[in-house]
Amino acid sequence: MSSSTKTLPVGPVRSDRAHSRAPRMRRDGADAVRLVLWLIIAALVLVPLVAIVVLAAGDNRFGLLLEGDVLEAGINSIVSALASGLGAVLLGTAFALLLERTDLRGRRALRLIALSPLLVPPFVGAIAWIGVAGPVSPVNRAWSDAFGSPLWSIYGGDGVIFLLIVHSYPIAMLIVTAALRRIPTDLEQAARISGASATGALATVTLPLLRPAMLSSFVLVSVGNLADFGIPSIVGTPEQYVTLSTLVYRYIQSGTVDDPLSVVATVGVVLLVLAILGLVADTVLGRRRWELDASTTPPARLRLGRARPLVGTLTWLVVSALTVLPLLALVSQSLLPAPGVPLTAENVSLDNFSRVLSSPIVTEGAANSLMLAVLAGLICGIVGLAIGTVTTRTRARDNAALSAVALFPQAIPGLVIAVAWLVIAPHIGLFNTPWLILCAYVTSFLALVVQSVAAPLRSIPLVAEEAARISGATRLRALFDISWRLALPAALSGAVLVALTAVRELTLSVLLLSPGSQTLGVAIFNLQQAGAYNAASTLSLLVTVVGLVGLGLAGRSTR
């Protein structure tokens, strides 16, 4: 017995050997990649955001938020954000219900046209709408001739709110449509069997179930519109309607306040806090949503009956007025020599196109935009592919944190990201260089690739990687040979989307502008500010057409 008890320690010896091997198993190439990714994300996201918070807290100029122009701009920003969020949700929900729950004709074409504002940069949309509702637009000129005053001018706070609604209702429409398709039609049918009308079932069953999605889209749209720059600067500034974004631009460009960097950092921190609060609110609302299994039964569409032609006509008119009419106005402005000139055969010419295409400023902006967009797409594609693959195809405690930090800038206004990089630029040698804009692009758009890669990989089992590991491959080799190759098409699609988004971007570029780094968005903005409205419209039209064609080709290539 005693001799047998002396041999019992054999078991612990084996466990010690296994324990000694565990660190070597964990510290392989995959862990090195994870460490590098954390360093990249820290440099791109954490360091700029921490720097802006440290500067604002150190100078402690939060008292300025309650004084003069800053207070007025803050109130205007909050009012325009909340009003546009509410309008976008109401309009997006109405379109979603009409296209998903009624027998309206041409629903597929209507859906595509209604979503088209997502593909047009907001500042380009603002320039287009000036041709529809500007003081010298054909509609206002005709109304002035008949009644002595314009019908409605797009300039001012109401124009800012209107354009923010136009360019954000597609987001609410997408969110509500996705939630609507998850509602089992059995519930609506049960209400109909119980005696409710189709409209009653929609009001008592469908709309209450849509409430969380509507609230979530309201938070998302309001936070996104809080710091929009293009629309307030183009249609708000002429009527002295100042928002936080246009105020920050004025402080940076004119230096009308002492230590402008500290002031804009303070404004940026306030916007950052509001964005975080919005993200928390959206998370809380997400936890309160009902998880419903989509029914396989086709939805019982609400029959419009005799009202079908009228409702269809009104829907087509509204959708066309919001999407097609501004583009037509942009085309007409591009073909005319000056604002207010009537559109006749004698006045139509292509001089604006030749003038714009031969302008050195435009040529320089196009070259810079193309270079920065391609580099941003390449960097985001590589880093996003690695982050999306590592966080979805490996098991590690920090996967959720790594993914959350990479996706966080998507919820932050571009104004905050621009100010954050402006704060740290002098300390890293990037001040007054185009590479500062590139860094801001990568920070802002990296989430597009991470989401593109992570979505398809989550639906693929880990069996292939496990089989590779059993065959002797390391974790890094299994990730590279299987996961990365599976995710490569999604990463390419995301990289193309990043490039097409960056080439038309304005907020980051105009705030981080330096000599020799003008982009296409800044060129359009400068033409508009200088009074060259028709030239700005021409360049806007070219950028919009190229962007739409590029997105269409990218969509076809990834099918």
PDB file of C-alpha atoms in Angstrom, residues 265-541:
ATOM      1  CA  ALA A 265     -11.894  70.258 -28.272  1.00  0.00           C
ATOM      2  CA  THR A 266     -14.451  71.216 -25.626  1.00  0.00           C
ATOM      3  CA  VAL A 267     -17.222  71.199 -28.236  1.00  0.00           C
ATOM      4  CA  GLY A 268     -15.942  67.880 -29.533  1.00  0.00           C
ATOM      5  CA  VAL A 269     -16.071  66.309 -26.071  1.00  0.00           C
ATOM      6  CA  VAL A 270     -19.682  67.425 -25.651  1.00  0.00           C
ATOM      7  CA  LEU A 271     -20.592  65.819 -28.980  1.00  0.00           C
ATOM      8  CA  LEU A 272     -18.654  62.708 -27.997  1.00  0.00           C
ATOM      9  CA  VAL A 273     -20.609  62.428 -24.746  1.00  0.00           C
ATOM     10  CA  LEU A 274     -23.890  62.861 -26.625  1.00  0.00           C
ATOM     11  CA  ALA A 275     -22.852  60.155 -29.092  1.00  0.00           C
ATOM     12  CA  ILE A 276     -22.005  57.765 -26.237  1.00  0.00           C
ATOM     13  CA  LEU A 277     -25.322  58.503 -24.554  1.00  0.00           C
ATOM     14  CA  GLY A 278     -27.072  57.798 -27.845  1.00  0.00           C
ATOM     15  CA  LEU A 279     -25.185  54.523 -28.188  1.00  0.00           C
ATOM     16  CA  VAL A 280     -26.133  53.519 -24.646  1.00  0.00           C
ATOM     17  CA  ALA A 281     -29.765  54.435 -25.300  1.00  0.00           C
ATOM     18  CA  ASP A 282     -29.769  52.348 -28.470  1.00  0.00           C
ATOM     19  CA  THR A 283     -28.283  49.402 -26.562  1.00  0.00           C
ATOM     20  CA  VAL A 284     -30.944  49.688 -23.849  1.00  0.00           C
ATOM     21  CA  LEU A 285     -33.673  49.872 -26.476  1.00  0.00           C
ATOM     22  CA  GLY A 286     -32.170  46.849 -28.209  1.00  0.00           C
ATOM     23  CA  ARG A 287     -32.480  44.791 -25.032  1.00  0.00           C
ATOM     24  CA  ARG A 288     -36.158  45.691 -24.783  1.00  0.00           C
ATOM     25  CA  ARG A 289     -36.990  44.491 -28.295  1.00  0.00           C
ATOM     26  CA  TRP A 290     -39.106  41.426 -28.815  1.00  0.00           C
ATOM     27  CA  GLU A 291     -37.402  38.546 -30.565  1.00  0.00           C
ATOM     28  CA  LEU A 292     -39.983  37.240 -32.993  1.00  0.00           C
ATOM     29  CA  ASP A 293     -39.584  34.461 -35.502  1.00  0.00           C
ATOM     30  CA  ALA A 294     -40.497  35.591 -38.973  1.00  0.00           C
ATOM     31  CA  SER A 295     -43.526  33.754 -40.289  1.00  0.00           C
ATOM     32  CA  THR A 296     -43.291  31.727 -43.477  1.00  0.00           C
ATOM     33  CA  THR A 297     -46.771  32.910 -44.371  1.00  0.00           C
ATOM     34  CA  PRO A 298     -46.744  35.702 -46.959  1.00  0.00           C
ATOM     35  CA  PRO A 299     -47.894  38.993 -45.430  1.00  0.00           C
ATOM     36  CA  ALA A 300     -51.556  39.823 -45.876  1.00  0.00           C
ATOM     37  CA  ARG A 301     -51.208  43.141 -47.633  1.00  0.00           C
ATOM     38  CA  LEU A 302     -53.600  45.933 -46.873  1.00  0.00           C
ATOM     39  CA  ARG A 303     -55.838  46.363 -49.901  1.00  0.00           C
ATOM     40  CA  LEU A 304     -56.146  50.008 -50.788  1.00  0.00           C
ATOM     41  CA  GLY A 305     -59.192  49.423 -52.971  1.00  0.00           C
ATOM     42  CA  ARG A 306     -60.464  52.510 -54.728  1.00  0.00           C
ATOM     43  CA  ALA A 307     -57.807  54.609 -53.021  1.00  0.00           C
ATOM     44  CA  ARG A 308     -55.021  52.607 -54.667  1.00  0.00           C
ATOM     45  CA  PRO A 309     -54.540  54.896 -57.716  1.00  0.00           C
ATOM     46  CA  LEU A 310     -54.636  58.034 -55.566  1.00  0.00           C
ATOM     47  CA  VAL A 311     -52.251  56.649 -52.920  1.00  0.00           C
ATOM     48  CA  GLY A 312     -49.934  55.340 -55.622  1.00  0.00           C
ATOM     49  CA  THR A 313     -49.871  58.677 -57.420  1.00  0.00           C
ATOM     50  CA  LEU A 314     -49.211  60.630 -54.225  1.00  0.00           C
ATOM     51  CA  THR A 315     -46.445  58.224 -53.172  1.00  0.00           C
ATOM     52  CA  TRP A 316     -44.738  58.476 -56.553  1.00  0.00           C
ATOM     53  CA  LEU A 317     -45.006  62.266 -56.459  1.00  0.00           C
ATOM     54  CA  VAL A 318     -43.525  62.516 -52.953  1.00  0.00           C
ATOM     55  CA  VAL A 319     -40.701  60.057 -53.648  1.00  0.00           C
ATOM     56  CA  SER A 320     -39.871  61.711 -56.969  1.00  0.00           C
ATOM     57  CA  ALA A 321     -39.969  65.176 -55.418  1.00  0.00           C
ATOM     58  CA  LEU A 322     -37.541  64.114 -52.696  1.00  0.00           C
ATOM     59  CA  THR A 323     -35.100  62.204 -54.909  1.00  0.00           C
ATOM     60  CA  VAL A 324     -35.439  62.765 -58.656  1.00  0.00           C
ATOM     61  CA  LEU A 325     -36.343  66.461 -58.694  1.00  0.00           C
ATOM     62  CA  PRO A 326     -33.128  67.639 -56.945  1.00  0.00           C
ATOM     63  CA  LEU A 327     -30.989  65.641 -59.397  1.00  0.00           C
ATOM     64  CA  LEU A 328     -32.843  67.177 -62.333  1.00  0.00           C
ATOM     65  CA  ALA A 329     -32.248  70.603 -60.805  1.00  0.00           C
ATOM     66  CA  LEU A 330     -28.556  69.748 -60.505  1.00  0.00           C
ATOM     67  CA  VAL A 331     -28.462  68.841 -64.192  1.00  0.00           C
ATOM     68  CA  SER A 332     -30.208  72.060 -65.209  1.00  0.00           C
ATOM     69  CA  GLN A 333     -27.849  74.190 -63.104  1.00  0.00           C
ATOM     70  CA  SER A 334     -24.893  72.456 -64.747  1.00  0.00           C
ATOM     71  CA  LEU A 335     -26.165  73.345 -68.217  1.00  0.00           C
ATOM     72  CA  LEU A 336     -26.852  77.033 -67.500  1.00  0.00           C
ATOM     73  CA  PRO A 337     -24.266  79.848 -67.365  1.00  0.00           C
ATOM     74  CA  ALA A 338     -25.536  81.500 -64.155  1.00  0.00           C
ATOM     75  CA  PRO A 339     -28.231  81.200 -61.481  1.00  0.00           C
ATOM     76  CA  GLY A 340     -31.615  82.588 -62.469  1.00  0.00           C
ATOM     77  CA  VAL A 341     -31.055  82.127 -66.211  1.00  0.00           C
ATOM     78  CA  PRO A 342     -34.112  80.416 -67.745  1.00  0.00           C
ATOM     79  CA  LEU A 343     -33.657  76.910 -69.084  1.00  0.00           C
ATOM     80  CA  THR A 344     -34.025  77.390 -72.817  1.00  0.00           C
ATOM     81  CA  ALA A 345     -32.270  75.881 -75.812  1.00  0.00           C
ATOM     82  CA  GLU A 346     -30.321  79.099 -76.378  1.00  0.00           C
ATOM     83  CA  ASN A 347     -28.949  79.146 -72.820  1.00  0.00           C
ATOM     84  CA  VAL A 348     -27.944  75.506 -72.590  1.00  0.00           C
ATOM     85  CA  SER A 349     -24.212  74.838 -72.953  1.00  0.00           C
ATOM     86  CA  LEU A 350     -21.439  72.548 -71.747  1.00  0.00           C
ATOM     87  CA  ASP A 351     -19.124  75.386 -70.759  1.00  0.00           C
ATOM     88  CA  ASN A 352     -19.393  74.544 -67.058  1.00  0.00           C
ATOM     89  CA  PHE A 353     -18.181  71.008 -67.697  1.00  0.00           C
ATOM     90  CA  SER A 354     -15.166  72.141 -69.708  1.00  0.00           C
ATOM     91  CA  ARG A 355     -14.378  74.849 -67.152  1.00  0.00           C
ATOM     92  CA  VAL A 356     -14.574  72.442 -64.230  1.00  0.00           C
ATOM     93  CA  LEU A 357     -12.654  69.612 -65.881  1.00  0.00           C
ATOM     94  CA  SER A 358      -9.832  71.957 -66.895  1.00  0.00           C
ATOM     95  CA  SER A 359      -9.564  73.762 -63.557  1.00  0.00           C
ATOM     96  CA  PRO A 360      -6.241  73.167 -61.747  1.00  0.00           C
ATOM     97  CA  ILE A 361      -8.048  73.298 -58.400  1.00  0.00           C
ATOM     98  CA  VAL A 362     -10.430  70.549 -59.438  1.00  0.00           C
ATOM     99  CA  THR A 363      -7.622  68.489 -60.956  1.00  0.00           C
ATOM    100  CA  GLU A 364      -5.600  68.750 -57.740  1.00  0.00           C
ATOM    101  CA  GLY A 365      -8.661  67.897 -55.644  1.00  0.00           C
ATOM    102  CA  ALA A 366      -9.471  64.879 -57.796  1.00  0.00           C
ATOM    103  CA  ALA A 367      -5.885  63.594 -57.589  1.00  0.00           C
ATOM    104  CA  ASN A 368      -5.750  64.042 -53.807  1.00  0.00           C
ATOM    105  CA  SER A 369      -9.187  62.484 -53.297  1.00  0.00           C
ATOM    106  CA  LEU A 370      -8.310  59.508 -55.471  1.00  0.00           C
ATOM    107  CA  MET A 371      -5.007  58.954 -53.679  1.00  0.00           C
ATOM    108  CA  LEU A 372      -6.465  59.290 -50.183  1.00  0.00           C
ATOM    109  CA  ALA A 373      -9.552  57.217 -51.022  1.00  0.00           C
ATOM    110  CA  VAL A 374      -7.522  54.357 -52.511  1.00  0.00           C
ATOM    111  CA  LEU A 375      -5.114  54.326 -49.572  1.00  0.00           C
ATOM    112  CA  ALA A 376      -7.991  54.476 -47.079  1.00  0.00           C
ATOM    113  CA  GLY A 377      -9.753  51.607 -48.844  1.00  0.00           C
ATOM    114  CA  LEU A 378      -6.552  49.538 -48.913  1.00  0.00           C
ATOM    115  CA  ILE A 379      -5.695  50.132 -45.247  1.00  0.00           C
ATOM    116  CA  CYS A 380      -9.272  49.614 -44.052  1.00  0.00           C
ATOM    117  CA  GLY A 381      -9.536  46.492 -46.189  1.00  0.00           C
ATOM    118  CA  ILE A 382      -6.427  44.878 -44.695  1.00  0.00           C
ATOM    119  CA  VAL A 383      -6.995  45.928 -41.079  1.00  0.00           C
ATOM    120  CA  GLY A 384     -10.748  45.322 -41.235  1.00  0.00           C
ATOM    121  CA  LEU A 385     -10.223  41.857 -42.715  1.00  0.00           C
ATOM    122  CA  ALA A 386      -7.829  40.954 -39.917  1.00  0.00           C
ATOM    123  CA  ILE A 387     -10.084  42.335 -37.143  1.00  0.00           C
ATOM    124  CA  GLY A 388     -13.266  40.782 -38.538  1.00  0.00           C
ATOM    125  CA  THR A 389     -11.587  37.412 -38.964  1.00  0.00           C
ATOM    126  CA  VAL A 390      -9.821  37.323 -35.596  1.00  0.00           C
ATOM    127  CA  THR A 391     -12.886  38.413 -33.623  1.00  0.00           C
ATOM    128  CA  THR A 392     -15.265  35.940 -35.285  1.00  0.00           C
ATOM    129  CA  ARG A 393     -13.051  32.884 -35.929  1.00  0.00           C
ATOM    130  CA  THR A 394     -11.062  32.659 -32.713  1.00  0.00           C
ATOM    131  CA  ARG A 395     -11.995  32.261 -29.076  1.00  0.00           C
ATOM    132  CA  ALA A 396     -10.541  34.955 -26.852  1.00  0.00           C
ATOM    133  CA  ARG A 397     -11.839  37.061 -23.999  1.00  0.00           C
ATOM    134  CA  ASP A 398     -10.977  40.333 -25.701  1.00  0.00           C
ATOM    135  CA  ASN A 399     -12.779  39.598 -28.981  1.00  0.00           C
ATOM    136  CA  ALA A 400     -15.860  41.592 -27.993  1.00  0.00           C
ATOM    137  CA  ALA A 401     -13.750  44.517 -26.787  1.00  0.00           C
ATOM    138  CA  LEU A 402     -11.615  44.580 -29.941  1.00  0.00           C
ATOM    139  CA  SER A 403     -14.696  44.512 -32.162  1.00  0.00           C
ATOM    140  CA  ALA A 404     -16.494  47.174 -30.095  1.00  0.00           C
ATOM    141  CA  VAL A 405     -13.545  49.608 -30.238  1.00  0.00           C
ATOM    142  CA  ALA A 406     -13.184  49.086 -33.998  1.00  0.00           C
ATOM    143  CA  LEU A 407     -16.904  49.746 -34.556  1.00  0.00           C
ATOM    144  CA  PHE A 408     -17.196  52.625 -32.086  1.00  0.00           C
ATOM    145  CA  PRO A 409     -16.160  55.437 -34.511  1.00  0.00           C
ATOM    146  CA  GLN A 410     -19.205  54.610 -36.614  1.00  0.00           C
ATOM    147  CA  ALA A 411     -21.349  56.111 -33.847  1.00  0.00           C
ATOM    148  CA  ILE A 412     -19.138  59.200 -33.437  1.00  0.00           C
ATOM    149  CA  PRO A 413     -19.824  62.347 -35.493  1.00  0.00           C
ATOM    150  CA  GLY A 414     -17.150  63.065 -38.068  1.00  0.00           C
ATOM    151  CA  LEU A 415     -16.623  66.458 -36.456  1.00  0.00           C
ATOM    152  CA  VAL A 416     -15.364  64.790 -33.260  1.00  0.00           C
ATOM    153  CA  ILE A 417     -12.959  62.546 -35.170  1.00  0.00           C
ATOM    154  CA  ALA A 418     -11.608  65.513 -37.134  1.00  0.00           C
ATOM    155  CA  VAL A 419     -11.048  67.598 -34.000  1.00  0.00           C
ATOM    156  CA  ALA A 420      -9.431  64.641 -32.216  1.00  0.00           C
ATOM    157  CA  TRP A 421      -6.867  64.178 -34.995  1.00  0.00           C
ATOM    158  CA  LEU A 422      -6.349  67.938 -35.132  1.00  0.00           C
ATOM    159  CA  VAL A 423      -5.414  67.868 -31.436  1.00  0.00           C
ATOM    160  CA  ILE A 424      -2.741  65.180 -31.762  1.00  0.00           C
ATOM    161  CA  ALA A 425      -1.442  66.166 -35.222  1.00  0.00           C
ATOM    162  CA  PRO A 426       1.333  68.522 -33.969  1.00  0.00           C
ATOM    163  CA  HIS A 427       2.630  65.813 -31.622  1.00  0.00           C
ATOM    164  CA  ILE A 428       2.992  63.126 -34.301  1.00  0.00           C
ATOM    165  CA  GLY A 429       4.342  65.236 -37.158  1.00  0.00           C
ATOM    166  CA  LEU A 430       1.212  65.137 -39.319  1.00  0.00           C
ATOM    167  CA  PHE A 431       0.070  68.741 -38.950  1.00  0.00           C
ATOM    168  CA  ASN A 432      -0.590  70.448 -42.320  1.00  0.00           C
ATOM    169  CA  THR A 433      -0.128  67.216 -44.267  1.00  0.00           C
ATOM    170  CA  PRO A 434      -2.624  65.174 -46.327  1.00  0.00           C
ATOM    171  CA  TRP A 435      -1.764  62.120 -44.216  1.00  0.00           C
ATOM    172  CA  LEU A 436      -3.767  63.636 -41.374  1.00  0.00           C
ATOM    173  CA  ILE A 437      -6.890  63.373 -43.545  1.00  0.00           C
ATOM    174  CA  LEU A 438      -5.953  59.783 -44.378  1.00  0.00           C
ATOM    175  CA  CYS A 439      -5.734  58.876 -40.683  1.00  0.00           C
ATOM    176  CA  ALA A 440      -9.151  60.411 -40.063  1.00  0.00           C
ATOM    177  CA  TYR A 441     -10.587  58.506 -43.047  1.00  0.00           C
ATOM    178  CA  VAL A 442      -9.299  55.199 -41.703  1.00  0.00           C
ATOM    179  CA  THR A 443     -10.662  55.921 -38.223  1.00  0.00           C
ATOM    180  CA  SER A 444     -14.094  56.838 -39.568  1.00  0.00           C
ATOM    181  CA  PHE A 445     -14.555  54.135 -42.201  1.00  0.00           C
ATOM    182  CA  LEU A 446     -12.766  51.087 -40.762  1.00  0.00           C
ATOM    183  CA  ALA A 447     -16.049  49.850 -39.286  1.00  0.00           C
ATOM    184  CA  LEU A 448     -17.500  49.438 -42.792  1.00  0.00           C
ATOM    185  CA  VAL A 449     -15.006  46.676 -43.591  1.00  0.00           C
ATOM    186  CA  VAL A 450     -15.178  45.080 -40.136  1.00  0.00           C
ATOM    187  CA  GLN A 451     -18.938  44.732 -40.471  1.00  0.00           C
ATOM    188  CA  SER A 452     -18.685  43.484 -44.057  1.00  0.00           C
ATOM    189  CA  VAL A 453     -16.246  40.760 -43.007  1.00  0.00           C
ATOM    190  CA  ALA A 454     -17.811  39.749 -39.684  1.00  0.00           C
ATOM    191  CA  ALA A 455     -21.360  39.318 -40.986  1.00  0.00           C
ATOM    192  CA  PRO A 456     -20.724  36.382 -43.382  1.00  0.00           C
ATOM    193  CA  LEU A 457     -18.101  34.733 -41.159  1.00  0.00           C
ATOM    194  CA  ARG A 458     -20.480  34.488 -38.185  1.00  0.00           C
ATOM    195  CA  SER A 459     -22.774  32.215 -40.193  1.00  0.00           C
ATOM    196  CA  ILE A 460     -19.978  29.766 -41.125  1.00  0.00           C
ATOM    197  CA  PRO A 461     -19.162  26.938 -38.646  1.00  0.00           C
ATOM    198  CA  LEU A 462     -15.642  26.600 -37.265  1.00  0.00           C
ATOM    199  CA  VAL A 463     -15.347  23.008 -38.536  1.00  0.00           C
ATOM    200  CA  ALA A 464     -12.920  23.892 -41.335  1.00  0.00           C
ATOM    201  CA  GLU A 465     -10.470  25.627 -39.005  1.00  0.00           C
ATOM    202  CA  GLU A 466     -10.703  22.792 -36.497  1.00  0.00           C
ATOM    203  CA  ALA A 467      -9.969  20.282 -39.246  1.00  0.00           C
ATOM    204  CA  ALA A 468      -6.916  22.304 -40.269  1.00  0.00           C
ATOM    205  CA  ARG A 469      -5.716  22.396 -36.652  1.00  0.00           C
ATOM    206  CA  ILE A 470      -6.146  18.626 -36.354  1.00  0.00           C
ATOM    207  CA  SER A 471      -4.064  18.238 -39.520  1.00  0.00           C
ATOM    208  CA  GLY A 472      -1.211  20.109 -37.872  1.00  0.00           C
ATOM    209  CA  ALA A 473      -1.765  23.721 -38.952  1.00  0.00           C
ATOM    210  CA  THR A 474      -1.191  26.515 -36.479  1.00  0.00           C
ATOM    211  CA  ARG A 475      -4.023  28.869 -35.557  1.00  0.00           C
ATOM    212  CA  LEU A 476      -2.543  31.590 -37.748  1.00  0.00           C
ATOM    213  CA  ARG A 477      -2.146  29.256 -40.715  1.00  0.00           C
ATOM    214  CA  ALA A 478      -5.724  27.991 -40.297  1.00  0.00           C
ATOM    215  CA  LEU A 479      -7.010  31.563 -40.172  1.00  0.00           C
ATOM    216  CA  PHE A 480      -5.048  32.558 -43.261  1.00  0.00           C
ATOM    217  CA  ASP A 481      -5.804  29.499 -45.399  1.00  0.00           C
ATOM    218  CA  ILE A 482      -9.491  29.270 -44.557  1.00  0.00           C
ATOM    219  CA  SER A 483     -11.098  32.234 -42.782  1.00  0.00           C
ATOM    220  CA  TRP A 484      -9.220  35.049 -44.504  1.00  0.00           C
ATOM    221  CA  ARG A 485      -9.795  33.558 -47.927  1.00  0.00           C
ATOM    222  CA  LEU A 486     -13.489  33.093 -47.207  1.00  0.00           C
ATOM    223  CA  ALA A 487     -13.772  36.703 -46.045  1.00  0.00           C
ATOM    224  CA  LEU A 488     -11.653  38.226 -48.828  1.00  0.00           C
ATOM    225  CA  PRO A 489     -14.597  39.011 -51.193  1.00  0.00           C
ATOM    226  CA  ALA A 490     -16.456  40.756 -48.355  1.00  0.00           C
ATOM    227  CA  ALA A 491     -13.302  42.697 -47.446  1.00  0.00           C
ATOM    228  CA  LEU A 492     -12.849  43.807 -51.069  1.00  0.00           C
ATOM    229  CA  SER A 493     -16.470  44.941 -51.177  1.00  0.00           C
ATOM    230  CA  GLY A 494     -16.010  46.877 -47.942  1.00  0.00           C
ATOM    231  CA  ALA A 495     -12.768  48.437 -49.187  1.00  0.00           C
ATOM    232  CA  VAL A 496     -14.483  49.628 -52.376  1.00  0.00           C
ATOM    233  CA  LEU A 497     -17.288  51.113 -50.271  1.00  0.00           C
ATOM    234  CA  VAL A 498     -14.706  52.914 -48.113  1.00  0.00           C
ATOM    235  CA  ALA A 499     -12.975  54.355 -51.176  1.00  0.00           C
ATOM    236  CA  LEU A 500     -16.241  55.526 -52.754  1.00  0.00           C
ATOM    237  CA  THR A 501     -17.306  57.106 -49.463  1.00  0.00           C
ATOM    238  CA  ALA A 502     -13.964  58.796 -48.848  1.00  0.00           C
ATOM    239  CA  VAL A 503     -13.687  60.286 -52.334  1.00  0.00           C
ATOM    240  CA  ARG A 504     -16.911  62.289 -51.724  1.00  0.00           C
ATOM    241  CA  GLU A 505     -16.343  63.138 -48.040  1.00  0.00           C
ATOM    242  CA  LEU A 506     -16.468  66.748 -46.805  1.00  0.00           C
ATOM    243  CA  THR A 507     -16.562  67.142 -42.989  1.00  0.00           C
ATOM    244  CA  LEU A 508     -13.209  65.523 -42.218  1.00  0.00           C
ATOM    245  CA  SER A 509     -11.500  67.016 -45.256  1.00  0.00           C
ATOM    246  CA  VAL A 510     -12.603  70.610 -44.739  1.00  0.00           C
ATOM    247  CA  LEU A 511     -11.684  70.660 -41.035  1.00  0.00           C
ATOM    248  CA  LEU A 512      -8.278  69.024 -41.595  1.00  0.00           C
ATOM    249  CA  LEU A 513      -7.473  70.933 -44.777  1.00  0.00           C
ATOM    250  CA  SER A 514      -3.857  71.936 -45.320  1.00  0.00           C
ATOM    251  CA  PRO A 515      -1.965  73.497 -48.238  1.00  0.00           C
ATOM    252  CA  GLY A 516      -1.818  71.051 -51.122  1.00  0.00           C
ATOM    253  CA  SER A 517      -4.348  68.597 -49.661  1.00  0.00           C
ATOM    254  CA  GLN A 518      -7.607  69.922 -51.135  1.00  0.00           C
ATOM    255  CA  THR A 519     -10.097  67.171 -51.960  1.00  0.00           C
ATOM    256  CA  LEU A 520     -13.064  67.014 -54.321  1.00  0.00           C
ATOM    257  CA  GLY A 521     -15.516  67.676 -51.503  1.00  0.00           C
ATOM    258  CA  VAL A 522     -13.569  70.756 -50.412  1.00  0.00           C
ATOM    259  CA  ALA A 523     -13.325  71.947 -54.040  1.00  0.00           C
ATOM    260  CA  ILE A 524     -17.118  71.779 -54.396  1.00  0.00           C
ATOM    261  CA  PHE A 525     -17.589  73.542 -51.060  1.00  0.00           C
ATOM    262  CA  ASN A 526     -15.152  76.324 -51.978  1.00  0.00           C
ATOM    263  CA  LEU A 527     -16.832  76.884 -55.344  1.00  0.00           C
ATOM    264  CA  GLN A 528     -20.204  77.151 -53.605  1.00  0.00           C
ATOM    265  CA  GLN A 529     -18.861  79.552 -50.965  1.00  0.00           C
ATOM    266  CA  ALA A 530     -17.210  81.698 -53.659  1.00  0.00           C
ATOM    267  CA  GLY A 531     -20.520  82.147 -55.503  1.00  0.00           C
ATOM    268  CA  ALA A 532     -19.673  79.878 -58.442  1.00  0.00           C
ATOM    269  CA  TYR A 533     -22.960  78.028 -57.982  1.00  0.00           C
ATOM    270  CA  ASN A 534     -23.218  76.551 -61.461  1.00  0.00           C
ATOM    271  CA  ALA A 535     -19.643  75.289 -61.408  1.00  0.00           C
ATOM    272  CA  ALA A 536     -20.272  73.744 -57.978  1.00  0.00           C
ATOM    273  CA  SER A 537     -23.416  72.077 -59.344  1.00  0.00           C
ATOM    274  CA  THR A 538     -21.471  70.702 -62.317  1.00  0.00           C
ATOM    275  CA  LEU A 539     -18.745  69.203 -60.163  1.00  0.00           C
ATOM    276  CA  SER A 540     -21.384  67.863 -57.742  1.00  0.00           C
ATOM    277  CA  LEU A 541     -23.183  66.183 -60.624  1.00  0.00           C
TER     278      LEU A 541
END
